[in-house]
Every structure is written in C-alpha cells, then in structure tokens.
Coordinates of C-alpha atoms in Angstrom, one line a residue:
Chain Z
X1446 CA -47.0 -28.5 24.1
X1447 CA -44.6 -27.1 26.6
X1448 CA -42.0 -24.7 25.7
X1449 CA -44.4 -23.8 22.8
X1450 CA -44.2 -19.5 24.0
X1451 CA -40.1 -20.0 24.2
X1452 CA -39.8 -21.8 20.8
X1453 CA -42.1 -19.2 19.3
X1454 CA -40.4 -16.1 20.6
X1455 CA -36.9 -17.2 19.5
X1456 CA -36.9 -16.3 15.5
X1457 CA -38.1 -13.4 16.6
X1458 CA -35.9 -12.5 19.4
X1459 CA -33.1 -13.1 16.3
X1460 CA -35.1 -11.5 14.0
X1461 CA -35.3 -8.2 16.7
X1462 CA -31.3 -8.6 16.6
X1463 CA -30.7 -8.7 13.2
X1464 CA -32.8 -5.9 12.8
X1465 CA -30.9 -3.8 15.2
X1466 CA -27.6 -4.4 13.3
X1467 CA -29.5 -3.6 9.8
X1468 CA -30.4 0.3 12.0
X1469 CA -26.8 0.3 12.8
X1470 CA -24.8 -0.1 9.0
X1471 CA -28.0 2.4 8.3
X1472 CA -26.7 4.9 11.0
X1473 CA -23.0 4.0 10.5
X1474 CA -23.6 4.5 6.8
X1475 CA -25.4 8.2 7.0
X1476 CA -22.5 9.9 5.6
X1477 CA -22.1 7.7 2.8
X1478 CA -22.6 9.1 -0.8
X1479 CA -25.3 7.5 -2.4
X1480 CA -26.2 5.0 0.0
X1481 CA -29.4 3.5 0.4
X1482 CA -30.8 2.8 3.6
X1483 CA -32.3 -0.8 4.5
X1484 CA -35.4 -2.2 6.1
X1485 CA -36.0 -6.0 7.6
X1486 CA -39.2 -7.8 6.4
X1487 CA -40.7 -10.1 8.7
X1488 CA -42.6 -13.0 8.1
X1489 CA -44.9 -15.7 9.8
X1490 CA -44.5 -19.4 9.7
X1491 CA -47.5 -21.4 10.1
X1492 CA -46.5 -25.0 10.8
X1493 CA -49.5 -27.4 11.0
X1494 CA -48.6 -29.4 13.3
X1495 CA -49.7 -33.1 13.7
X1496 CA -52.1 -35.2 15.9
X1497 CA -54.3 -32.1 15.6
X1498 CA -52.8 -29.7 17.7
X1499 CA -53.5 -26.0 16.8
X1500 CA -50.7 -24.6 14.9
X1501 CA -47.8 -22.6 15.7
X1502 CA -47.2 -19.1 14.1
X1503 CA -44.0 -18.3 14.3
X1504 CA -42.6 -14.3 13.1
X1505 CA -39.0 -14.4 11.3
X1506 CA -37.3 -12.6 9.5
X1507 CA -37.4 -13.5 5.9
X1508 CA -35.6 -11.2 3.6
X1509 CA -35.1 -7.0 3.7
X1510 CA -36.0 -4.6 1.9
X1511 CA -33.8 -1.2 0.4
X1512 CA -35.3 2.6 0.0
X1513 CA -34.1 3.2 -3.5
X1514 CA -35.5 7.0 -2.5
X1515 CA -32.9 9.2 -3.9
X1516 CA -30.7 11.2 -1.2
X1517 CA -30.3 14.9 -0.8
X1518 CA -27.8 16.6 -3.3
X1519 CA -24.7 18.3 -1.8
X1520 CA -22.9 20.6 -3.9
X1521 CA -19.0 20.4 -4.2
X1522 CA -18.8 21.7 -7.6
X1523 CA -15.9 19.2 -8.5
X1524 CA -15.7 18.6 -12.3
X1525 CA -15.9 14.9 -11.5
X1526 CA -18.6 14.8 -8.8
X1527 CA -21.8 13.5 -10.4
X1528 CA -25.6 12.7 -9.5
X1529 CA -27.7 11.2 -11.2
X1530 CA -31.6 12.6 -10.2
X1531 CA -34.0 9.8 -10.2
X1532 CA -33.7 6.1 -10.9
X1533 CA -30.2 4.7 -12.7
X1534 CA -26.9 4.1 -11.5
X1535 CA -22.9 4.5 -12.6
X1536 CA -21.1 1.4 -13.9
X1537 CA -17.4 1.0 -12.9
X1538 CA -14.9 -1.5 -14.0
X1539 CA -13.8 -3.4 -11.0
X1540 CA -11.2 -6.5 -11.0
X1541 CA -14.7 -8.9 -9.5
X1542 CA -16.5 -7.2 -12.7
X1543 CA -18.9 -4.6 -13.7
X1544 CA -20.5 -2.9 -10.6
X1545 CA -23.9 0.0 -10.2
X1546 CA -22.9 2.5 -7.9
X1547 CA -24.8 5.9 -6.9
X1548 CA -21.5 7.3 -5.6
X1549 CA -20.5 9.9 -7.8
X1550 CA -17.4 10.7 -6.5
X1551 CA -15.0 10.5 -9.6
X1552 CA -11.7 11.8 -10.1
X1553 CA -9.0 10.9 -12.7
X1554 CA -6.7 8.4 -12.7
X1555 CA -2.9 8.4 -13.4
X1556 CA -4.1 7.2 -17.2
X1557 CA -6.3 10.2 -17.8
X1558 CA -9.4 7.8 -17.2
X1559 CA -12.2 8.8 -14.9
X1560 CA -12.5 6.5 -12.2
X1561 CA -13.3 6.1 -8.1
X1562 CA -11.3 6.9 -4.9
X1563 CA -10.9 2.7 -5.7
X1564 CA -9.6 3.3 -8.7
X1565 CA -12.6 1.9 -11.3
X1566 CA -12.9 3.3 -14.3
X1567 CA -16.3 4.7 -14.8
X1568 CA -17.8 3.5 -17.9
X1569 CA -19.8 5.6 -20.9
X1570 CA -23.1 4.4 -22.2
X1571 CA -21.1 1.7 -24.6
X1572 CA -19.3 0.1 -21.4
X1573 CA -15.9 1.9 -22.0
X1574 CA -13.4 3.4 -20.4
X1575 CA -13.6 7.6 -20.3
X1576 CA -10.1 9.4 -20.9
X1577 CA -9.6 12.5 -20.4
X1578 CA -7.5 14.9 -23.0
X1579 CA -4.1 15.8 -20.5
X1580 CA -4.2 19.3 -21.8
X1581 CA -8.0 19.6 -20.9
X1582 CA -9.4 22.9 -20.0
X1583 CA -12.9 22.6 -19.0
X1584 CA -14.9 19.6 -18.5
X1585 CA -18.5 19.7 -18.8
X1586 CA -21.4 17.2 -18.3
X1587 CA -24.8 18.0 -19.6
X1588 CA -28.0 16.7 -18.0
X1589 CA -28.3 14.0 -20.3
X1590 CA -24.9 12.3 -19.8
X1591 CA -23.0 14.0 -22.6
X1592 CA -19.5 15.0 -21.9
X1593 CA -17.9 18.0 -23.2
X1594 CA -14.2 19.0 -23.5
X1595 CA -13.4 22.7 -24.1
X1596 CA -16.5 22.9 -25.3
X1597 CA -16.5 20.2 -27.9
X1598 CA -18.4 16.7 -27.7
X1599 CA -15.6 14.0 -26.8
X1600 CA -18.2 10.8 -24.9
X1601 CA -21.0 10.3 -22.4
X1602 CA -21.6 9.5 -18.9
X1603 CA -23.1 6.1 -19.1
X1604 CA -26.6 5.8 -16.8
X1605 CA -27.7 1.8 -16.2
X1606 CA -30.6 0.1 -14.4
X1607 CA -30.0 -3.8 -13.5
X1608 CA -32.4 -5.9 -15.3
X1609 CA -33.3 -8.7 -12.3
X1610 CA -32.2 -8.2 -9.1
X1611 CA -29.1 -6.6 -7.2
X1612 CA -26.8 -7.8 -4.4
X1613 CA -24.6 -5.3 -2.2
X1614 CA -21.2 -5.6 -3.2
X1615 CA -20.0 -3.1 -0.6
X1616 CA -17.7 -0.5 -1.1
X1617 CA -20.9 1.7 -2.3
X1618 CA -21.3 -0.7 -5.0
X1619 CA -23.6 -3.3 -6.5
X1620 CA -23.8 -6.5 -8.3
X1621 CA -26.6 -7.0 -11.3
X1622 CA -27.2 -10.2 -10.8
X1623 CA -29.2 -10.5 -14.5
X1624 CA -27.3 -7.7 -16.2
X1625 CA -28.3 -4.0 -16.6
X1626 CA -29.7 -2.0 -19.5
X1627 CA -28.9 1.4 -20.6
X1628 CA -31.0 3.8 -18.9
X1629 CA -32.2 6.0 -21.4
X1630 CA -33.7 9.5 -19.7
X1631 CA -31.2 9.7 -16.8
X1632 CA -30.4 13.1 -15.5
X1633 CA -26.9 13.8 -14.7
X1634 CA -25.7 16.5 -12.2
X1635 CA -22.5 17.9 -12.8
X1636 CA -20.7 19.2 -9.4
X1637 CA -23.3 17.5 -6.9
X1638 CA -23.1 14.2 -5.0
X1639 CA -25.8 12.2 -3.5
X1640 CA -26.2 12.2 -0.3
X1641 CA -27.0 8.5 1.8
X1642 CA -30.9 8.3 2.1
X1643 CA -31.0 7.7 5.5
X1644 CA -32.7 9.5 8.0
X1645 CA -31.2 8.9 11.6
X1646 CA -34.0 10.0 13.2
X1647 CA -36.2 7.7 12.1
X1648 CA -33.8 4.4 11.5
X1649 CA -33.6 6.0 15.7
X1650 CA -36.8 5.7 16.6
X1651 CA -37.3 1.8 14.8
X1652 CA -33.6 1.0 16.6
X1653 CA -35.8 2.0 20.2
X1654 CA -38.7 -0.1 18.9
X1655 CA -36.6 -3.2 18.4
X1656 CA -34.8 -2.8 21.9
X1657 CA -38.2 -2.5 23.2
X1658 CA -39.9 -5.3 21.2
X1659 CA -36.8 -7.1 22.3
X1660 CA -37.1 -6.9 26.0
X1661 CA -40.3 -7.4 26.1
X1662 CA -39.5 -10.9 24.4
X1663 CA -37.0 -11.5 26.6
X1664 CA -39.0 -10.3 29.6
X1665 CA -41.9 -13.2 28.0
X1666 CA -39.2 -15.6 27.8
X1667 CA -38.6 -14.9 32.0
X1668 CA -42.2 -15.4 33.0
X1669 CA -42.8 -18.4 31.0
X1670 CA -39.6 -19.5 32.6
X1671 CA -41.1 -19.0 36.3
X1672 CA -44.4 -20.4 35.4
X1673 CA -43.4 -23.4 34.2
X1674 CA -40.9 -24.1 37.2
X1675 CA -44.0 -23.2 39.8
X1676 CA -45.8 -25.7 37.6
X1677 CA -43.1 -28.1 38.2
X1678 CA -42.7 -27.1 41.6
X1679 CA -46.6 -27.8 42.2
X1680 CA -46.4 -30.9 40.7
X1681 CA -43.6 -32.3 42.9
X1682 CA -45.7 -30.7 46.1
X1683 CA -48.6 -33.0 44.8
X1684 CA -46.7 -36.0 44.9
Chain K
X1389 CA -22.3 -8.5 18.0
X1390 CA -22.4 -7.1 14.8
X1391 CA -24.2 -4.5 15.8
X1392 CA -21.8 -3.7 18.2
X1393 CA -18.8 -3.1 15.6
X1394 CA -21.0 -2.1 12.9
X1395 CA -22.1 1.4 15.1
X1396 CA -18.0 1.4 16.2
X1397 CA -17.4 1.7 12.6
X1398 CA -19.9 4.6 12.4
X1399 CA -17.8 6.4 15.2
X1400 CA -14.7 5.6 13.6
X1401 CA -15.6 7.2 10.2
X1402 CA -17.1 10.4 11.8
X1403 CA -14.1 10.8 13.8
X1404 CA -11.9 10.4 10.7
X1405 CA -13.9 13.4 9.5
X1406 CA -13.9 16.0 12.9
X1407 CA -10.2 15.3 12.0
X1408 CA -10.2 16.1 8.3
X1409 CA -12.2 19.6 9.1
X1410 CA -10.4 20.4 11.8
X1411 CA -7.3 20.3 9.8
X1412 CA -9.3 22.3 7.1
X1413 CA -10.0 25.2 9.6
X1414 CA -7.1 25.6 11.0
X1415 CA -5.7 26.0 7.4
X1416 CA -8.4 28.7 6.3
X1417 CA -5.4 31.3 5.9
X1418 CA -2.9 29.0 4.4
X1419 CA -2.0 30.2 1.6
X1420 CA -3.4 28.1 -1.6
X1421 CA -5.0 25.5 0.7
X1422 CA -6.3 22.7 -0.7
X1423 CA -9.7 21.8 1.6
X1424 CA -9.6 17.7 1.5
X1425 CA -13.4 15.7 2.4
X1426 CA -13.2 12.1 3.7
X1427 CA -15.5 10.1 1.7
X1428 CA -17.0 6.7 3.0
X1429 CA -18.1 3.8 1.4
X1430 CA -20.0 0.9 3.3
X1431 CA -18.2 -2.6 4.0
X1432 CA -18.7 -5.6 2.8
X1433 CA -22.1 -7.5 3.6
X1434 CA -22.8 -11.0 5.0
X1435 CA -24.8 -12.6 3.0
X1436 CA -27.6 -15.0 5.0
X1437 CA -30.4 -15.4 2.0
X1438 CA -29.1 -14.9 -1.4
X1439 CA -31.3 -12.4 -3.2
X1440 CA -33.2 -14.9 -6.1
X1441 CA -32.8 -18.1 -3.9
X1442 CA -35.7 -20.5 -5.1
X1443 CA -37.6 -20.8 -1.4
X1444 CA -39.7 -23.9 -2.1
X1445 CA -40.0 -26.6 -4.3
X1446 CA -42.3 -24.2 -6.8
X1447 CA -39.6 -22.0 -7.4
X1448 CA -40.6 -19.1 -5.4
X1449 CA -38.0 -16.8 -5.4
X1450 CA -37.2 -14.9 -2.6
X1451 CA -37.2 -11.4 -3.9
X1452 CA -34.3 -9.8 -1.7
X1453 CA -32.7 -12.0 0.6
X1454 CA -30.8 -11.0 3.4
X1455 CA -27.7 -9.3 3.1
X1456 CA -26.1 -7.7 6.6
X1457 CA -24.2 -4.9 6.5
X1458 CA -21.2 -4.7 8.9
X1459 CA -20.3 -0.8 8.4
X1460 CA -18.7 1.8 6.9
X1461 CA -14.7 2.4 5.9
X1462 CA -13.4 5.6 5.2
X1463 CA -12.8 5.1 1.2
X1464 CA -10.9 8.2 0.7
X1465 CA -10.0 11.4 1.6
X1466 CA -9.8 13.9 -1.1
X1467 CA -8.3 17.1 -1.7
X1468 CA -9.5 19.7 -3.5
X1469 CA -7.3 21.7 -5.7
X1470 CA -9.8 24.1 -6.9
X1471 CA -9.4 27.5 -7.6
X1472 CA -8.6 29.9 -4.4
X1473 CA -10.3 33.5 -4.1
X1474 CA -7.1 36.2 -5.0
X1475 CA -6.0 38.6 -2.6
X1476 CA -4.2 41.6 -3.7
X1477 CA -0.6 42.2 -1.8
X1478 CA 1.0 44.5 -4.4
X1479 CA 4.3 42.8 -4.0
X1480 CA 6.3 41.8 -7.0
X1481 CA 7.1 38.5 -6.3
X1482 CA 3.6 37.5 -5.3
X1483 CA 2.2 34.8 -7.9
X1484 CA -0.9 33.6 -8.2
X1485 CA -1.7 30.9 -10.4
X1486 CA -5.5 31.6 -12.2
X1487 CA -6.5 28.3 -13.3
X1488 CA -4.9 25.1 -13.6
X1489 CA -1.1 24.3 -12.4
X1490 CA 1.3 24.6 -9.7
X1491 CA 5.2 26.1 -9.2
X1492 CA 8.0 23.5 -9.7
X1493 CA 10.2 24.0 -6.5
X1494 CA 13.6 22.4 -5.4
X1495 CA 14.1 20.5 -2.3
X1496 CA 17.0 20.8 -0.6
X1497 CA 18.0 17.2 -1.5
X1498 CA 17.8 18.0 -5.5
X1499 CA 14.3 16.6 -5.2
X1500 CA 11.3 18.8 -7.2
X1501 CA 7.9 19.6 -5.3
X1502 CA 5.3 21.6 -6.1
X1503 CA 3.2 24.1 -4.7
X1504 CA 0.2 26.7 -5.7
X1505 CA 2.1 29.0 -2.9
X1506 CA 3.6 31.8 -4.9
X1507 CA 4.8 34.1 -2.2
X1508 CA 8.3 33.9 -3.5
X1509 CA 10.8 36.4 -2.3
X1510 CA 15.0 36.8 -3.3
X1511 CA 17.2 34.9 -0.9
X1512 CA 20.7 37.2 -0.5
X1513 CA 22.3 35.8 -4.0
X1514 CA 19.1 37.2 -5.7
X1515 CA 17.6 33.8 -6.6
X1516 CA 14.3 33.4 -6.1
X1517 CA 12.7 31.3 -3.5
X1518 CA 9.7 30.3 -2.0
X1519 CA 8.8 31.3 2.0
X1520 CA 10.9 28.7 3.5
X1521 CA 14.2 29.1 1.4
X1522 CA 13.4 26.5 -1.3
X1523 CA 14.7 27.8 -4.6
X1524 CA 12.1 27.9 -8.0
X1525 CA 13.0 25.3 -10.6
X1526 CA 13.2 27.6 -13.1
X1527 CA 16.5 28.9 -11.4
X1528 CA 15.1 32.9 -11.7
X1529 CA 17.9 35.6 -10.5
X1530 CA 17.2 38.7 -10.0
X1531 CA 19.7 41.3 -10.3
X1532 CA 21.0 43.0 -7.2
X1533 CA 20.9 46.6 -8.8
X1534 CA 17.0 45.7 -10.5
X1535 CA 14.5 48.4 -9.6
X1536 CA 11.2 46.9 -10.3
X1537 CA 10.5 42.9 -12.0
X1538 CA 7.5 42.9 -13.8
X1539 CA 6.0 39.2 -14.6
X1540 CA 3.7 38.6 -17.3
X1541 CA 0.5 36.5 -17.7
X1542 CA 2.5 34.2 -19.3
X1543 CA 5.3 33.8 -17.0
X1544 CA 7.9 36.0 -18.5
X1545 CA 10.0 38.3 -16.0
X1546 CA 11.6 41.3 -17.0
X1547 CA 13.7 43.5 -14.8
X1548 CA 13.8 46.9 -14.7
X1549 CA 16.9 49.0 -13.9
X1550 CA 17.8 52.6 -12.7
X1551 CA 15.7 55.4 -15.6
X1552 CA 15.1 52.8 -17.9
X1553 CA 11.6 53.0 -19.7
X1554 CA 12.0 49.1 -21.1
X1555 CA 12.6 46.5 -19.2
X1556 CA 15.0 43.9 -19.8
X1557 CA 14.3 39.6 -20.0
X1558 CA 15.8 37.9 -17.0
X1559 CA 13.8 34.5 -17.3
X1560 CA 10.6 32.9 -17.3
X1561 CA 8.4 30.7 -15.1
X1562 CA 6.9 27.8 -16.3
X1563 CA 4.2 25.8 -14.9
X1564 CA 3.1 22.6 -13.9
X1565 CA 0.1 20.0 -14.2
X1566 CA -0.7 16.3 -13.1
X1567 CA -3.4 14.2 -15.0
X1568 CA -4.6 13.1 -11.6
X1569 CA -4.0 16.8 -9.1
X1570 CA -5.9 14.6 -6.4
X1571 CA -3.4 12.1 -6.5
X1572 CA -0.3 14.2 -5.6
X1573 CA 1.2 13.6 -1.7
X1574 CA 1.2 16.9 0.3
X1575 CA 4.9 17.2 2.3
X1576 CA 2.9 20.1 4.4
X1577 CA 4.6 23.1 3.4
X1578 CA 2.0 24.0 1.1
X1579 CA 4.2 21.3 -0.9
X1580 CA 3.2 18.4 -2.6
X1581 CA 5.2 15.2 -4.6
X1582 CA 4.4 13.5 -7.5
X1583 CA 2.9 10.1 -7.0
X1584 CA 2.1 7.1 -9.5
X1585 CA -1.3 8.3 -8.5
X1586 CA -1.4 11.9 -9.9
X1587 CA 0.9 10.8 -12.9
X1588 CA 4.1 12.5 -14.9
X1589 CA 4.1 16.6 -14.1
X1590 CA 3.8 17.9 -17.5
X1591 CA 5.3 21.3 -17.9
X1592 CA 4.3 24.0 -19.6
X1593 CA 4.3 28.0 -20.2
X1594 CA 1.0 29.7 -18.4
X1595 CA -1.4 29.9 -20.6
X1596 CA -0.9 27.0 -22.6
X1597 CA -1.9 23.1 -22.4
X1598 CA -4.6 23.9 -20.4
X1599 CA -2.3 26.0 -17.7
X1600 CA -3.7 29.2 -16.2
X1601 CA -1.8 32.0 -15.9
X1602 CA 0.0 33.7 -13.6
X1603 CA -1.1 37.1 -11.3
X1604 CA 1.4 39.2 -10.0
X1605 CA 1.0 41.2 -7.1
X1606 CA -1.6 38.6 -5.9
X1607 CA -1.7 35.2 -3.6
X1608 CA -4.4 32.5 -3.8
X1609 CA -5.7 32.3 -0.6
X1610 CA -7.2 29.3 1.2
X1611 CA -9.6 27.3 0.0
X1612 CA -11.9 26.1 2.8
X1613 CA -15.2 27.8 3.0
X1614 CA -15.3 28.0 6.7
X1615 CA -19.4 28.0 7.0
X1616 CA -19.5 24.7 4.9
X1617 CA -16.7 23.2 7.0
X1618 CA -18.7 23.9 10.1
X1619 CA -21.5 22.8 8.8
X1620 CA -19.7 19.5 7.9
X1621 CA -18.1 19.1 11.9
X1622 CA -22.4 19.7 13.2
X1623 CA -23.1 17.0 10.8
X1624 CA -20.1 14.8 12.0
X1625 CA -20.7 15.3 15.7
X1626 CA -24.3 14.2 15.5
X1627 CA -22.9 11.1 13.2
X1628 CA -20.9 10.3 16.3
X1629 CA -23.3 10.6 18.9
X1630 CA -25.9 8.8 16.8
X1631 CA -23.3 5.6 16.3
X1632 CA -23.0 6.1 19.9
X1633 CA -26.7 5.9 20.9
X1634 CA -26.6 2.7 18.4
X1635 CA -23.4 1.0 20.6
X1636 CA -25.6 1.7 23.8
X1637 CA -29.1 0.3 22.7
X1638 CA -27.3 -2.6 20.7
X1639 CA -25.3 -3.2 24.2
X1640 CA -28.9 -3.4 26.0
X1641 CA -30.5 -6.2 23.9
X1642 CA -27.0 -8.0 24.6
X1643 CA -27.4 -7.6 28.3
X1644 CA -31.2 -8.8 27.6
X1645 CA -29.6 -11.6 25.9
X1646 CA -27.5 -12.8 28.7
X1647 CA -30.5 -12.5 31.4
X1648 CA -32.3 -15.0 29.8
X1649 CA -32.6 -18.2 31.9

C-alpha cells in the first residue's frame, strides 16, 4: 500500500511530541513539593488488514505512567511543614472536594485551622477539620500522625491511600477516583517537606532521545517523500 | 506547543524564586527578617484518556490514561516568622522578642502595624519610638531626668532616677500575636499589617497566651541562613537553564515539524 511508512510513523511522531511536553511539566515541575514525576507508555497497534495484506504495526502512545518514588526531604523546620515517608498522602478540603496531596506545606488559616497556601483545610484521620488552640505554644507531630499541643494530645494528622485509581487535579493535588482509605502505618515528618521526584538529568537525557527519535521520523518521513516522487517521476518518464 | 509554554512556565517559576532569595540576602542584616520561600504547585492537566476509561468492548480498563501537564504556578510565597538568633547590643531600649509575638506600632496616619524590630529609641518628648520615628502603642515615656530603664521579661519598664536603689513603674509593653503570622502583609519597614489572612491581633503581656518574652539589651537578628539561601539560588539557576534547554529541544522538533513535506 503506498503511504503505508508515512501513515505508520505519524502516531508516533505525536506520540514523540507528547512525550516531550510530559519531560517538560517534569522539568518545569522539579521544584515542586511532593511532585511526582511522569513517564509516557507506548503501545503497538496491530491492524489486520484485509484482502490479505500483511499487517500494519503501528507505535502510539496509549496511556503514562507516574513514579510514586518518594522525593528527597528538605528541612525547613516549620511547625506546619510535613512529610509523610513512604506510601500515603494528605487530604484537604477543597470547594471541587476532597483531594490527596504529598505537599506538606501547611500553615494556619485565619480560623486557627491548618490548611494550604490555597487555603484547604487539612483533614485528621476522621476527615475533619484541624484547629489550632490561638494561645498555642508548641505544636508537635509525632511519627505516627498524632498531634500534640503544649504537650498534651489534641487530634491527628490524617494519612490516606486512594482505593482505585487517581487523576491529577493540579495544584499539587489529586482526585481518588474510588475513594481512599485510612492509611494505617504512615510516618509523618514534622518540619520536612518532600521534595518533587524528578531527576532533570535523566527526564534530560529521555527529552534528547525523543528530539532524536523525532528527527529521525521526520527525516523517514523526507525520504519516503523523495522516493515515492522519483517513483512517480519514473513512471511518467515510462510513459 | 505545549511544550513550548509548559518549559516557559518552568523559567517563570525559577525566576520568581532568584527574586525571592535575592531579596532574602540582601536582608541577612535586617533586623528580625523574616526569610520568605516561593512554593510551586503544578497546573492544571489536559486530560486526553481518562484514567479507568473501558478501552474495548470487554471492559478493559485503561489503567492510567493520559493526562498532560501544562506547568507549574508559583502557589505561594511564604514567610517565615521563626525565631531569629540574639545579638547582644547592651542598649536599654533594645528588645527582643524570645518566642512568639511582635511590637504594636503607630503609623503616622493612626493606623497600628507591627514589627519583631525592637530597636526602639526616645524621640525628644521622651516617647518611645521605633528606628524610623513611629511611636509604640503602648504610648511608653520616659522621663527626661531617668538614669537607667530597666524592662522586664514580662514587659514591665521601670525607670530609674538620680541615687535611687529602686526603680519606679513608668509603663509596660504588651505584645502581639496573629492566628495565621504567615498571613500578615509586610509595609517594608520591618513592618507588617493585619490581613483577613493572618486574623484579629490578639494582645497580650509577654509571657502569657502563648507570647514570648521580651530581652533587653538584645535585637533579633535576621533570619535568612545565607548558605541555605545560596544553595537555593544554585538550585534555581540550574531550574532555569534546564527549562531553557527544554524551550530549545521542544523548539527543534517544531522546526522538524514544519520541514516535513
């Protein structure tokens, strides 16, 4: 079939592109607390095709994956800065719902409530609010969640894991699409905040891969182009 | 051209942040300097394949789908109103506050502000006033003929005059705290206003409600930690150039694009 090579090499020409811009929000995202880098899956399509011509395999891109790795821990030493060390994420109250986030970056709302630069309220293991006693002296957060004021109990950090699957919301946040579940043996750093999981470098050297994968498809795309016209151009010699 | 914007966003955000330590450094001896961080959160994402879409008539489920991202915003910058390292200056009217709180201030136009600045000094009617002239809320005189003021822990000032072994109550300073500290809107001046952020200033004596107390003799100093803060504007600058090296490589398979015949 002519045109077969061009048809071919376009899903993955598309594929190569989207790819690049899933390196780029990687790389534009490597400052962003608790952030986890993605990774494009690819794909072949196997059409059989009719009156017994050998089938076409076509690569796509079909869905992508995420590194759930956990990032690097930076200390800031905030009272509201948390981690959380291995699987499990925050819940925060947002006007679209309830979202996971690995951002700890909490501070205190005008109410006394513990909540994001957005303004979501973080939520405790029973989905509620946390507020904070005005005259409060010290705050602290033990590994396992619990929250101490001036050295008495007062609540806990909740620590969640979605029970299907998740979509980005943005913002550093996601959407369970199934629900979540109380995590029960989450770790909670006080003072630290998770660092995005990307490594530059290497997201780098994948970005060069795709450029290169890329040109090289466009660079097929050129020569099929020329054969087929000096094809054409032999043809019309012929007659 | 998403890719295009997306690594533009990347610059954007790292630039934010060379700004937000550059204003840290050049404030590493202002007095009671509160270091603020620009955070980031990633934008919104364009959603091709929904995660759990049924991908044939079996029901396969397509386990991730394809969400692309389009960036990163600067969510915040935050300020952090720690606690400051003390630096001893021996002079009376030098305050520092150990712990939670800040000085309530008069503006000029009635208004109050408040600072964690206590190098106060006695304008020529003997009240006492901050640096730049603004008077302390508390409405302190001191006596022209007063030897020595001692301040206590707790924010009450005595005066001492000519031989006299005790000394004698001329006022007391009271302190200051916000639910949400973050949340308070700096004027510059080492001042800051009261937002619907940072909530109601609650006032109190040192000490109490959760207040610190009060050092005389001594001023908070700054506090950015220079070697973080440098650390921070490496990391930034290679955040930049990386976004960078993204636009360019991003810009090449575009021109690739367009060659195609």
């Amino acid at each position: 079939m002519m045109g077969d090579n061009s048809i071919t090499s376009l899903p993955r020409q598309s594929g190569l592109l989207e790819t690049a811009q899933i390196i780029a929000n990687n790389i534009a995202n490597a400052s962003t607390p608790g952030f986890k880098a993605e990774g494009p899956i690819f794909a072949e399509y196997v059409s059989a095709s009719a009156n017994r011509q050998p089938s076409t395999s076509i690569g796509h891109l079909v869905g992508h994956s995420t590194d759930f790795s956990g990032g690097a821990f930076e200390k800031t030493g905030n009272t509201f800065d948390f981690g959380i060390e291995g699987d499990g994420f925050f819940k925060v109250t947002t006007p679209g719902g309830d979202r996971l986030t690995r951002a700890g970056v909490f501070q205190l709302d005008p109410n006394g409530m513990i909540a994001d630069a957005m303004g979501n309220t973080l939520q405790d293991e029973g989905g509620s609010a946390i507020q904070i006693p005005p005259d409060a002296v010290s705050i602290a957060v033990a590994r396992d969640g619990t929250l101490s004021v001036d050295g008495e109990i007062f609540g806990n950090v909740g620590v969640f894991e979605p029970i299907g699957e998740m979509e980005r919301a943005g913002a550093n946040q996601w959407v369970a699409l199934d629900g979540d579940r109380l995590k029960g043996d989450a770790t909670i750093l006080q003072g630290f905040v998770e660092q995005s999981n990307v490594s530059p470098v290497l997201e780098f050297a994948k970005l060069i891969s795709a450029q290169r994968l890329y040109e090289a498809g466009q660079t097929m795309a050129e020569q099929e182009h020329d054969r087929l016209s000096s094809l054409i151009n032999a043809i019309r010699q012929q007659g | 051209m998403d890719a295009l914007r997306t690594a533009a966003t990347g610059m954007a955000a790292q630039q934010t942040r060379v700004d937000v330590i550059a204003n840290n450094i050049s404030n590493m001896s202002t007095t009671a300097y509160a270091p603020r961080k620009a955070v980031f959160a990633d934008l919104i994402y364009r959603t091709e394949v929904n995660p759990g879409a049924i991908s044939s008539t079996n029901g396969t489920v397509v386990p991730t789908g394809i969400q692309i991202g389009l960036g990163v915003q600067t969510s915040a910058v935050t300020m952090d109103i720690g606690q400051g390292a003390l630096r001893q200056t021996g002079n009376d009217l030098d305050l520092a506050v150990q712990g939670r709180g800040f000085f309530e201030i008069t503006l000029p136009n009635g208004e109050p502000a408040y600072t964690r600045d206590g190098k106060f000094e006695v304008d020529p009617d003997g009240q006492v006033v901050t640096s730049t002239g603004f008077p302390l809320a508390d409405g302190l005189t001191v006596p022209q003929d007063a030897r020595k003021v001692s301040i206590s822990p707790d924010g009450e000032v005595y005066a001492y005059f000519d031989d006299a072994v005790d000394g004698q109550s001329i006022g007391n300073i009271n302190l200051v705290s916000f639910v949400n500290e973050r949340g308070l809107e700096a004027l510059g001046n080492n001042l800051y206003r009261q937002t619907t952020a940072s909530g109601e200033p609650l006032t109190g004596q040192p000490g109490n409600e959760g207040l610190g107390l009060l050092e005389q003799g001594y001023l908070e100093e700054s506090g950015v930690d220079v070697v973080s803060e440098i650390a921070d504007l490496i990391e930034a600058q290679r955040g930049y150039e990386l976004n960078s090296k993204v636009l360019s490589a991003a810009d090449e398979m575009y021109a690739a694009a367009t060659r195609i015949r």
